[in-house]
Coordinates of C-alpha atoms in Angstrom, one line a residue:
Chain A
M16 CA -0.2 -0.3 -1.0
E17 CA 1.7 3.4 -0.8
V18 CA 1.9 5.5 2.1
K19 CA 1.3 9.0 1.3
P20 CA 3.4 11.7 2.5
R21 CA 2.0 15.1 5.0
K22 CA 0.8 18.0 3.6
D23 CA 1.8 21.3 5.0
A24 CA -1.6 21.3 4.8
D25 CA -2.5 18.4 6.7
R26 CA -0.4 20.3 9.8
V27 CA -2.0 21.8 13.1
V28 CA -0.7 25.7 13.3
T29 CA -0.6 27.3 16.1
R30 CA -1.0 31.3 15.8
K31 CA 0.9 32.9 18.1
T32 CA 0.3 36.4 17.7
P33 CA -2.8 37.9 16.4
P34 CA -3.5 38.1 12.8
Y35 CA -4.0 41.5 11.8
S36 CA -0.6 42.1 12.9
P37 CA 1.2 41.2 9.3
Q38 CA 4.7 40.8 11.2
T39 CA 3.4 37.3 12.5
S40 CA 6.8 36.9 13.8
K41 CA 9.5 38.3 15.2
D42 CA 12.3 36.9 12.3
T43 CA 9.2 37.4 9.3
Q44 CA 9.4 41.3 11.2
E45 CA 13.4 41.6 11.6
K46 CA 14.0 40.4 7.8
E47 CA 10.4 43.0 6.5
G48 CA 12.4 46.0 8.7
M49 CA 16.3 44.6 8.4
L50 CA 16.0 47.5 5.5
P51 CA 15.2 49.9 6.8
E52 CA 16.6 49.3 10.1
R53 CA 19.8 48.7 8.4
A54 CA 19.1 51.9 6.1
E55 CA 18.4 54.3 9.0
E56 CA 22.2 52.9 11.0
A57 CA 23.8 53.6 7.7
K58 CA 22.6 57.0 7.2
L59 CA 23.4 58.0 11.6
K60 CA 27.2 56.4 10.9
A61 CA 27.7 58.6 8.0
K62 CA 27.1 62.0 10.2
Y63 CA 28.2 60.5 13.3
P64 CA 31.6 58.6 12.0
S65 CA 33.1 58.1 15.3
L66 CA 30.1 56.7 16.6
G67 CA 30.8 53.6 18.1
Q68 CA 30.1 49.9 17.3
K69 CA 28.1 48.5 20.2
P70 CA 25.4 51.2 21.4
G71 CA 25.7 48.8 24.6
G72 CA 29.1 49.2 26.0
S73 CA 29.6 51.1 29.6
D74 CA 29.6 54.8 28.0
F75 CA 26.5 54.5 27.0
L76 CA 25.9 53.3 30.3
M77 CA 27.3 55.2 32.8
K78 CA 26.2 58.2 30.8
R79 CA 22.5 56.4 31.7
L80 CA 24.1 55.6 35.0
Q81 CA 25.0 60.2 35.7
K82 CA 21.8 61.1 33.5
G83 CA 22.2 65.0 32.7
Q84 CA 24.1 65.7 36.3
K85 CA 25.9 69.0 36.9
Y86 CA 28.4 69.1 39.4
F87 CA 30.6 71.8 40.3
D88 CA 33.1 72.1 42.5
S89 CA 33.4 75.5 44.5
G90 CA 37.5 74.1 45.2
D91 CA 37.6 73.0 41.2
Y92 CA 36.4 76.5 40.7
N93 CA 38.3 79.0 42.4
M94 CA 40.9 76.8 42.3
A95 CA 41.0 76.8 38.3
K96 CA 40.7 80.8 38.5
A97 CA 43.1 81.5 40.9
K98 CA 45.2 79.6 38.3
M99 CA 44.1 80.8 35.7
K100 CA 43.7 84.6 36.7
N101 CA 43.7 87.4 34.1
K102 CA 43.0 85.1 31.4
Q103 CA 40.0 82.8 30.5
L104 CA 38.3 80.0 32.1
P105 CA 37.2 77.5 29.3
S106 CA 33.9 76.6 29.2
A107 CA 31.3 73.9 29.6
G108 CA 31.6 72.8 25.7
P109 CA 29.1 71.0 23.3
D110 CA 29.0 68.1 26.0
K111 CA 28.2 69.8 29.5
N112 CA 27.4 65.9 30.7
L113 CA 31.0 64.7 30.3
V114 CA 32.8 65.7 33.6
T115 CA 36.5 65.3 31.9
G116 CA 40.3 66.4 32.6
D117 CA 40.2 70.8 31.9
H118 CA 36.6 71.0 32.6
I119 CA 34.8 72.9 35.1
P120 CA 31.6 74.2 34.8
T121 CA 31.2 77.1 35.7
P122 CA 28.0 78.7 37.7
Q123 CA 26.5 80.0 34.3
D124 CA 26.5 76.5 33.6
L125 CA 24.7 75.4 36.0
P126 CA 20.4 75.5 36.0
Q127 CA 18.9 77.2 38.2
R128 CA 17.6 76.6 41.2
K129 CA 13.2 76.5 41.1
S130 CA 12.0 79.4 42.4
S131 CA 8.5 78.7 44.9
L132 CA 6.5 76.7 44.5
V133 CA 3.5 77.9 42.6
T134 CA -0.2 74.8 42.8
S135 CA -0.1 72.5 40.3
K136 CA -2.9 74.3 37.2
L137 CA -4.4 70.5 37.3
A138 CA -5.6 71.5 40.3
G139 CA -7.2 74.5 39.3
Chain B
M13 CA 3.1 48.6 6.1
A14 CA 0.4 51.1 5.3
G15 CA -2.4 52.1 8.3
A16 CA -0.7 52.2 11.9
G17 CA -4.8 52.1 12.6
G18 CA -7.1 49.6 12.4
G19 CA -10.1 50.7 10.4
G20 CA -12.5 51.7 12.8
C21 CA -13.3 49.1 15.3
P22 CA -13.2 50.2 18.9
A23 CA -11.6 48.4 21.3
G24 CA -11.5 46.5 24.6
G25 CA -14.3 44.7 25.0
N26 CA -17.6 44.4 22.4
D27 CA -18.3 47.1 20.4
L28 CA -17.0 50.2 22.3
Q29 CA -16.8 53.1 21.6
W30 CA -14.6 55.9 23.5
C31 CA -15.7 59.5 24.6
F32 CA -14.1 61.6 25.3
S33 CA -14.6 63.3 29.1
Q34 CA -12.8 65.4 30.8
V35 CA -9.6 67.0 30.1
K36 CA -7.6 68.7 33.4
G37 CA -5.1 71.0 33.3
A38 CA -4.1 75.0 30.7
V39 CA -4.5 75.1 28.0
D40 CA -1.0 77.4 27.1
E41 CA 1.0 76.8 24.8
D42 CA 3.7 77.7 26.6
V43 CA 3.7 74.6 28.8
A44 CA 6.0 75.1 32.0
E45 CA 8.7 72.7 32.9
A46 CA 6.8 71.7 36.7
D47 CA 3.5 71.1 34.7
V48 CA 3.8 68.3 32.9
I49 CA 2.7 65.4 33.8
S50 CA 5.3 62.0 35.0
T51 CA 2.9 60.1 36.1
V52 CA -0.8 58.9 36.9
E53 CA -2.4 55.7 39.1
F54 CA -5.8 54.9 39.4
S55 CA -6.3 54.0 43.4
H56 CA -7.6 49.9 43.4
S57 CA -11.7 50.3 43.6
G58 CA -11.3 53.0 40.8
D59 CA -12.4 55.6 43.3
L60 CA -9.5 58.4 42.8
L61 CA -6.5 59.1 40.5
A62 CA -4.3 60.4 41.6
T63 CA -0.8 62.2 39.0
G64 CA 2.3 63.7 39.8
D65 CA 4.1 65.8 38.1
K66 CA 7.2 67.6 37.2
G67 CA 7.4 70.0 39.9
G68 CA 6.8 67.3 42.4
R69 CA 3.1 68.5 43.4
V70 CA 0.8 65.5 43.7
V71 CA -3.2 65.6 41.8
I72 CA -5.5 64.1 43.0
F73 CA -8.9 63.7 41.7
Q74 CA -11.3 62.1 43.2
R75 CA -14.8 60.4 41.6
E76 CA -18.7 61.8 41.4
Q77 CA -21.0 59.7 43.3
E78 CA -23.8 59.2 40.6
N79 CA -26.5 62.3 41.7
K80 CA -29.9 62.6 40.1
S81 CA -30.0 66.5 40.7
R82 CA -27.1 66.6 38.2
P83 CA -27.1 64.2 35.7
H84 CA -23.7 65.0 33.8
S85 CA -21.2 64.9 36.8
R86 CA -21.8 61.5 37.0
G87 CA -19.1 60.2 37.3
E88 CA -16.7 62.2 36.9
Y89 CA -13.6 63.2 38.5
N90 CA -13.1 66.3 40.8
V91 CA -10.4 67.4 42.4
Y92 CA -10.0 65.9 45.7
S93 CA -6.2 67.2 47.2
T94 CA -3.1 69.3 46.4
F95 CA 0.2 68.6 47.5
Q96 CA 4.0 69.3 46.7
S97 CA 5.3 65.9 47.3
H98 CA 9.2 66.0 46.3
E99 CA 11.4 69.5 46.4
P100 CA 14.2 70.2 45.1
E101 CA 17.6 69.0 47.1
F102 CA 20.6 69.3 46.6
D103 CA 23.3 66.6 47.5
Y104 CA 26.2 68.4 48.2
L105 CA 28.8 66.2 49.1
K106 CA 28.2 64.8 45.2
S107 CA 27.4 68.6 44.3
L108 CA 24.4 66.3 42.6
E109 CA 21.0 68.3 42.2
I110 CA 17.9 66.1 42.9
E111 CA 15.3 66.6 40.3
E112 CA 11.5 66.9 42.6
K113 CA 9.9 65.4 39.7
I114 CA 7.4 62.0 40.8
N115 CA 9.1 59.2 38.7
K116 CA 6.4 56.8 40.0
I117 CA 2.6 56.9 42.7
R118 CA 1.5 54.2 43.6
W119 CA -1.6 53.4 45.8
L120 CA -1.9 50.7 49.1
P121 CA -5.0 49.4 49.1
Q122 CA -7.7 50.5 51.4
Q123 CA -7.6 49.1 55.1
G124 CA -10.0 52.2 57.7
A125 CA -11.2 55.8 56.0
A126 CA -7.8 57.1 55.4
R127 CA -6.7 56.5 51.8
F128 CA -2.4 56.3 51.8
L129 CA -0.5 55.7 48.6
L130 CA 3.9 55.8 48.1
S131 CA 5.4 58.4 45.3
T132 CA 8.6 58.5 44.4
N133 CA 11.4 61.1 42.8
D134 CA 15.1 60.0 42.1
K135 CA 16.7 59.3 45.9
T136 CA 13.3 59.3 48.2
I137 CA 9.7 57.9 48.6
K138 CA 7.1 59.5 50.2
L139 CA 4.3 57.3 52.6
W140 CA 1.0 60.2 52.4
K141 CA -1.9 59.5 53.8
I142 CA -5.2 61.8 52.8
S143 CA -7.5 61.4 55.7
E144 CA -10.4 63.4 55.4
R145 CA -12.1 65.4 58.0
D146 CA -15.8 66.3 58.1
K147 CA -16.2 67.5 62.5
R148 CA -15.3 69.9 64.1
A149 CA -14.8 70.3 67.5
E150 CA -16.4 73.7 69.8
G151 CA -16.7 74.4 72.8
Y152 CA -13.1 74.3 74.0
N153 CA -13.4 76.9 77.3
L154 CA -8.7 76.7 77.7
K155 CA -9.0 80.1 75.4
D156 CA -10.3 83.8 75.6
E157 CA -11.7 85.8 73.6
D158 CA -8.6 87.0 72.4
G159 CA -7.2 84.1 71.8
R160 CA -5.1 83.7 74.3
L161 CA -4.6 80.4 76.8
R162 CA -5.7 81.2 79.9
D163 CA -4.4 80.6 83.5
P164 CA -4.7 77.0 84.0
L165 CA -5.3 77.7 87.5
R166 CA -8.1 80.1 86.5
I167 CA -10.4 77.6 85.2
T168 CA -12.5 76.8 87.3
A169 CA -15.5 74.6 84.9
L170 CA -15.2 71.7 83.2
R171 CA -17.1 71.6 79.5
V172 CA -17.0 69.5 76.8
P173 CA -16.1 70.2 73.4
I174 CA -19.2 69.4 70.9
L175 CA -18.3 68.1 67.2
K176 CA -19.8 70.2 64.3
P177 CA -19.4 69.3 61.1
M178 CA -17.5 71.9 58.5
D179 CA -17.5 71.3 54.9
L180 CA -14.6 68.9 54.2
M181 CA -11.4 69.1 54.4
V182 CA -9.0 66.5 52.6
E183 CA -5.7 66.3 54.3
A184 CA -2.5 65.4 52.6
S185 CA 0.5 63.7 55.7
P186 CA 3.1 63.2 55.0
R187 CA 3.2 59.8 57.1
R188 CA 6.8 58.0 56.1
V189 CA 10.1 59.4 54.4
F190 CA 12.0 56.5 53.2
A191 CA 15.5 58.1 52.5
N192 CA 19.2 57.3 51.5
A193 CA 18.6 53.6 50.2
H194 CA 19.3 54.3 46.2
T195 CA 22.6 55.8 45.5
Y196 CA 21.5 55.5 41.2
H197 CA 17.9 57.2 40.0
I198 CA 14.3 55.1 41.1
N199 CA 12.2 53.9 38.4
S200 CA 9.9 51.9 39.7
I201 CA 7.8 51.2 43.4
S202 CA 5.5 48.5 43.8
V203 CA 3.8 47.4 46.9
N204 CA 3.7 43.2 47.5
S205 CA 0.2 41.4 48.2
D206 CA 1.0 40.7 51.7
H207 CA 0.3 45.2 52.2
E208 CA 3.7 45.0 54.2
T209 CA 6.7 45.2 52.4
Y210 CA 7.3 47.1 48.6
L211 CA 10.0 46.9 46.5
S212 CA 12.2 49.8 44.7
A213 CA 14.2 49.9 42.3
D214 CA 16.9 52.5 40.6
D215 CA 19.4 51.5 38.1
L216 CA 21.3 48.7 39.7
R217 CA 19.6 48.0 42.6
I218 CA 15.7 46.5 44.2
N219 CA 15.9 47.8 47.8
L220 CA 13.0 45.5 49.8
W221 CA 11.6 47.2 52.2
H222 CA 8.8 47.4 55.1
L223 CA 6.5 50.0 55.2
E224 CA 6.7 51.0 59.1
I225 CA 10.6 50.9 59.1
T226 CA 12.1 53.7 57.2
D227 CA 16.0 53.7 58.9
R228 CA 17.4 50.4 56.5
S229 CA 15.4 48.4 54.0
F230 CA 17.2 45.1 52.4
N231 CA 18.8 45.4 49.3
I232 CA 17.5 42.1 47.4
V233 CA 19.0 42.3 44.2
D234 CA 22.4 43.8 42.8
I235 CA 23.5 43.7 39.1
K236 CA 26.6 46.6 39.6
P237 CA 29.3 45.2 38.3
A238 CA 32.6 44.5 40.1
N239 CA 34.2 46.6 37.5
M240 CA 31.6 49.0 36.2
E241 CA 33.6 49.1 32.6
E242 CA 31.7 45.8 32.7
L243 CA 29.3 47.3 32.9
T244 CA 26.3 45.6 30.3
E245 CA 22.6 46.6 31.1
V246 CA 20.9 48.2 33.8
I247 CA 17.2 47.6 34.9
T248 CA 14.6 50.0 33.8
A249 CA 11.5 48.5 36.1
A250 CA 10.2 46.1 39.0
E251 CA 6.7 44.7 39.4
F252 CA 5.9 42.0 42.4
H253 CA 3.0 39.5 41.7
P254 CA 0.1 40.1 42.5
H255 CA -1.0 37.0 44.9
Q256 CA 2.5 35.4 45.4
C257 CA 3.9 38.3 47.7
N258 CA 7.4 36.2 46.9
V259 CA 7.2 36.7 43.8
L260 CA 8.5 40.1 41.4
V261 CA 10.4 40.4 38.1
Y262 CA 12.8 43.3 35.8
S263 CA 13.3 44.4 32.8
S264 CA 16.3 45.4 31.3
S265 CA 17.9 47.7 28.8
K266 CA 18.3 44.6 27.0
G267 CA 14.8 43.5 26.4
T268 CA 15.1 40.8 28.7
I269 CA 12.9 40.0 32.0
R270 CA 13.7 37.5 35.5
L271 CA 11.7 36.4 37.6
C272 CA 12.3 36.5 41.4
D273 CA 11.3 34.2 43.6
M274 CA 12.2 35.3 47.5
R275 CA 12.1 32.6 48.9
S276 CA 14.4 30.8 47.1
S277 CA 17.4 32.1 48.9
A278 CA 18.4 36.5 50.4
L279 CA 20.2 38.3 47.5
C280 CA 17.3 37.2 44.6
D281 CA 20.8 37.7 42.3
R282 CA 20.2 34.6 40.3
H283 CA 16.8 34.6 38.6
S284 CA 14.2 31.9 39.0
K285 CA 12.7 33.0 35.1
F286 CA 14.8 34.7 32.2
F287 CA 12.8 35.8 29.8
E288 CA 14.1 37.1 26.6
E289 CA 13.1 35.9 22.7
P290 CA 14.9 34.9 20.6
E291 CA 16.5 37.0 17.8
D292 CA 17.4 36.2 14.5
P293 CA 20.9 37.7 14.6
S294 CA 21.2 38.8 11.2
S295 CA 19.0 41.4 11.3
R296 CA 20.9 42.7 14.6
S297 CA 21.6 47.1 13.6
F298 CA 22.9 49.3 15.9
F299 CA 20.0 50.3 17.3
S300 CA 18.5 47.1 17.6
E301 CA 19.8 46.8 21.7
I302 CA 18.7 50.7 22.7
I303 CA 14.8 50.4 21.6
S304 CA 14.4 45.8 22.6
S305 CA 15.4 48.2 25.6
V306 CA 11.8 47.4 28.4
S307 CA 10.6 50.1 29.6
D308 CA 7.4 49.4 31.6
V309 CA 6.9 45.8 32.7
K310 CA 3.0 44.9 34.2
F311 CA 2.0 42.1 35.4
S312 CA -1.5 41.5 34.1
H313 CA -4.8 41.1 37.4
S314 CA -5.1 37.4 36.5
G315 CA -1.6 37.4 37.5
R316 CA -1.4 34.7 34.6
Y317 CA 0.9 37.5 32.3
M318 CA 2.9 40.5 32.6
M319 CA 3.5 42.9 28.7
T320 CA 6.0 44.6 28.5
R321 CA 6.2 47.5 26.6
D322 CA 10.1 48.2 24.3
Y323 CA 10.0 50.9 22.2
L324 CA 7.7 50.3 18.6
S325 CA 6.4 47.4 20.8
V326 CA 3.9 45.3 23.6
K327 CA 4.7 42.4 24.0
V328 CA 2.7 39.8 26.0
W329 CA 4.4 36.4 28.5
D330 CA 3.3 33.8 29.7
L331 CA 5.1 33.4 33.1
N332 CA 4.9 28.9 32.3
M333 CA 7.2 30.2 29.5
E334 CA 10.3 32.1 29.3
S335 CA 11.0 31.4 25.4
R336 CA 9.3 33.8 23.3
P337 CA 5.9 36.2 24.2
V338 CA 2.4 34.7 23.7
E339 CA 2.0 38.3 21.7
T340 CA 3.6 40.5 19.9
H341 CA 1.4 44.3 19.1
Q342 CA 2.7 46.6 17.2
V343 CA 2.4 49.9 18.1
H344 CA 4.0 52.7 15.9
E345 CA 6.9 50.0 13.6
Y346 CA 6.2 53.0 11.0
L347 CA 8.9 54.7 12.9
R348 CA 11.2 51.7 11.9
S349 CA 12.5 53.9 9.5
K350 CA 12.1 56.9 10.9
L351 CA 15.2 55.5 13.6
C352 CA 18.4 57.9 12.8
S353 CA 16.5 60.3 14.1
L354 CA 15.3 60.0 16.2
Y355 CA 18.5 59.2 17.9
E356 CA 18.9 62.3 16.7
N357 CA 16.3 63.9 19.1
D358 CA 17.2 61.6 21.6
C359 CA 13.6 60.1 21.2
I360 CA 14.6 56.5 20.9
F361 CA 15.0 56.5 24.3
D362 CA 11.2 58.2 25.7
K363 CA 10.1 55.5 28.8
F364 CA 6.6 54.2 27.5
E365 CA 4.2 52.8 30.1
C366 CA 1.7 49.9 28.7
C367 CA -1.9 48.8 31.2
W368 CA -3.9 45.9 31.3
N369 CA -7.6 47.5 31.5
G370 CA -9.5 45.1 34.5
S371 CA -10.6 41.7 33.0
D372 CA -7.1 41.1 30.3
S373 CA -9.0 41.4 28.2
A374 CA -7.7 44.5 26.7
I375 CA -4.1 46.3 26.6
M376 CA -3.0 50.6 25.7
T377 CA 0.3 52.2 25.6
G378 CA 0.2 54.9 24.3
S379 CA 2.1 57.0 21.1
Y380 CA 3.4 60.4 19.5
N381 CA 1.4 63.1 17.9
N382 CA -1.0 62.6 22.5
F383 CA -2.0 59.0 20.2
F384 CA -2.7 56.1 22.3
R385 CA -2.8 52.4 21.0
M386 CA -5.5 50.2 22.4
F387 CA -5.2 46.2 22.2
D388 CA -8.1 43.8 22.7
R389 CA -6.8 40.5 23.0
T390 CA -10.0 38.5 22.0
T391 CA -11.3 40.4 19.4
W392 CA -7.7 40.9 18.0
R393 CA -8.4 44.3 16.8
D394 CA -6.5 47.7 17.7
V395 CA -7.2 51.3 17.6
T396 CA -5.2 54.2 17.3
L397 CA -7.0 57.1 19.8
E398 CA -6.0 61.0 19.4
A399 CA -6.3 62.7 22.7
S400 CA -6.7 66.5 21.9
R401 CA -8.9 69.1 22.6
E402 CA -10.3 70.1 18.9
N403 CA -11.9 66.9 20.2
S404 CA -13.0 67.8 23.8
K405 CA -17.0 68.3 23.6
P406 CA -18.7 65.8 26.3
R407 CA -19.7 62.6 25.5
A408 CA -17.2 63.3 21.7
S409 CA -17.4 59.9 20.6
L410 CA -13.6 59.3 19.6
K411 CA -12.8 59.0 16.0
P412 CA -9.2 56.6 15.4
R413 CA -7.0 57.5 13.7
R414 CA -4.5 56.3 10.5
V415 CA -0.1 57.0 10.4
C416 CA 0.7 56.7 6.8
A417 CA 3.9 55.3 6.5
G418 CA 4.6 55.8 3.0
G419 CA 3.2 56.3 -1.0
K420 CA 0.2 58.1 -1.0
R421 CA -1.7 59.9 1.9
K422 CA -5.1 58.9 2.4
K423 CA -8.2 61.8 2.9
D424 CA -7.6 61.6 7.6
E425 CA -4.3 60.2 7.9
V426 CA -2.1 61.8 8.9
S427 CA 1.7 61.3 7.6
V428 CA 4.9 59.4 9.9
D429 CA 6.7 63.8 8.8
S430 CA 4.1 64.8 10.6
L431 CA 3.8 64.1 13.2
D432 CA 4.4 65.7 16.2
F433 CA 7.1 64.7 18.7
S434 CA 7.0 66.9 21.2
K435 CA 3.5 64.7 21.7
K436 CA 4.5 62.4 23.3
I437 CA 2.0 60.1 25.6
L438 CA 4.3 58.0 27.9
H439 CA 1.0 57.5 31.2
T440 CA -1.1 56.1 30.9
A441 CA -4.3 54.3 33.5
W442 CA -7.2 52.4 32.9
H443 CA -9.4 52.3 35.5
P444 CA -9.6 48.8 37.5
V445 CA -13.1 48.1 37.0
E446 CA -14.9 49.6 34.7
N447 CA -14.4 51.3 30.9
I448 CA -11.8 55.0 32.3
I449 CA -8.9 56.0 30.9
A450 CA -6.6 59.0 31.8
V451 CA -4.5 59.7 29.3
A452 CA -2.5 62.4 30.6
A453 CA -0.4 64.3 27.1
T454 CA 2.4 66.7 28.8
N455 CA 0.9 69.5 30.8
N456 CA -2.5 67.9 30.1
L457 CA -5.1 64.6 32.3
Y458 CA -7.4 63.5 29.7
I459 CA -10.3 60.5 31.2
F460 CA -12.5 59.1 28.4
Q461 CA -15.4 56.7 28.5
D462 CA -17.0 54.5 26.9
K463 CA -20.4 55.5 25.7
A464 CA -22.7 53.5 28.1
N465 CA -21.0 54.6 31.1

């Protein structure tokens, strides 16, 4: 007796994601989305050639941990002022979040302390 | 994929039609930083709705009782209490400014007449008691007419004061301050089902607190590497299981979720379950890790499932299956071809939250252009709605919105390039029982209800 092989149509397929979403599995989604995502990556690399290979590295996360807090050490500031005398203090530069080397935040770089507290407009 | 909105079929139950109910907040174009809403949370019964903002303030709304003489205000939320929860601080030791922005509010289950909530900024958690006072004691004979205290030796008669009714006064007082336990920024708090403890999570550590004890907390998860150069991921959100007091989950910036069982060991650095969706290595790009970062994790009310929000999608996981989510819902897939500019303007780091409805049959999350998305898990329908003052006539039905990713833009569709990325809906909340939702659009709070309500 000839045994017919089972056809794919005979197999029961369990649905993993809702049918309305054309990206029914992450693989398909990744493949379809790969072109735009890679194109976007190429755009970014073209604009910023010095961008590191892996964004998930520790520099990136360290920035996240510091979350844009401003550092101001009055001791450093005054010592730098005394050293420089008449010369200008190095200004904050484009990236105010970095605290490295000679970069010393100046009072102008610091965010202003908030004024007196007012009732929320949601309660108005 | 072209249109990202549903085909006009509302989500969230059988034939639900969402309508505008109320909007709170100022109309002015110039939004003060302090007025930006940073968290929204319904109480367990849904009669109170709390919001926190960047200015450290909490505003609590209460649902009005049904009143036949004022049918229009039935079910409306009106201001109940408002107070300054946190203030800006300066850590002199580290020269750090600590923002007063309220990151999260969590209600405690109601046990008496007073209501309790936990509110947290980056460093300090506070337990607030909100109580009502509607009686005043009158008739003391301890002071004379000028209000000065009388000499006790001259008081010869005993007079018992009488309690008289007064206008309702709602008082908020800080009952506990849980401070100095976090080196990094607190992103989550979660009250345990035992109603005695709660967790607080920052980028690298999770602490367990007892609600009565403020000078001590127990560290249960610590992912800080011995050498910070080896840091590869941070904790992005954490939550206790709704019924099992020994179970908690925390999500990471790498898109993984770890479930910990506090019975297995005192320190839960080793997870009990590890949830990660397998990735096709050939599709990996510079953006892969960033967009896979989980910005929110929420258990279903049933406790059987959990939902995670990453940049482009919402995933539902069965706690019994670690290998992949059981559902993946695309929120705004059309943004995949905009990742470069979204990285440049930092929007790619926006932390969207997500929420379940009371019966776990639907989920909701926010997007840009003041759009928000709802997915019905039983009918497989999804819809995109907009929180806008243009659509704010009382009980006006919300029209489904559609985004056109490319090609010909149909009438009523919004093109991807005209989306306003400054109008982001990061915080949404769903009433625990009814079909009422609260949507925070920058400095405005929208409340929408199901037409049947």
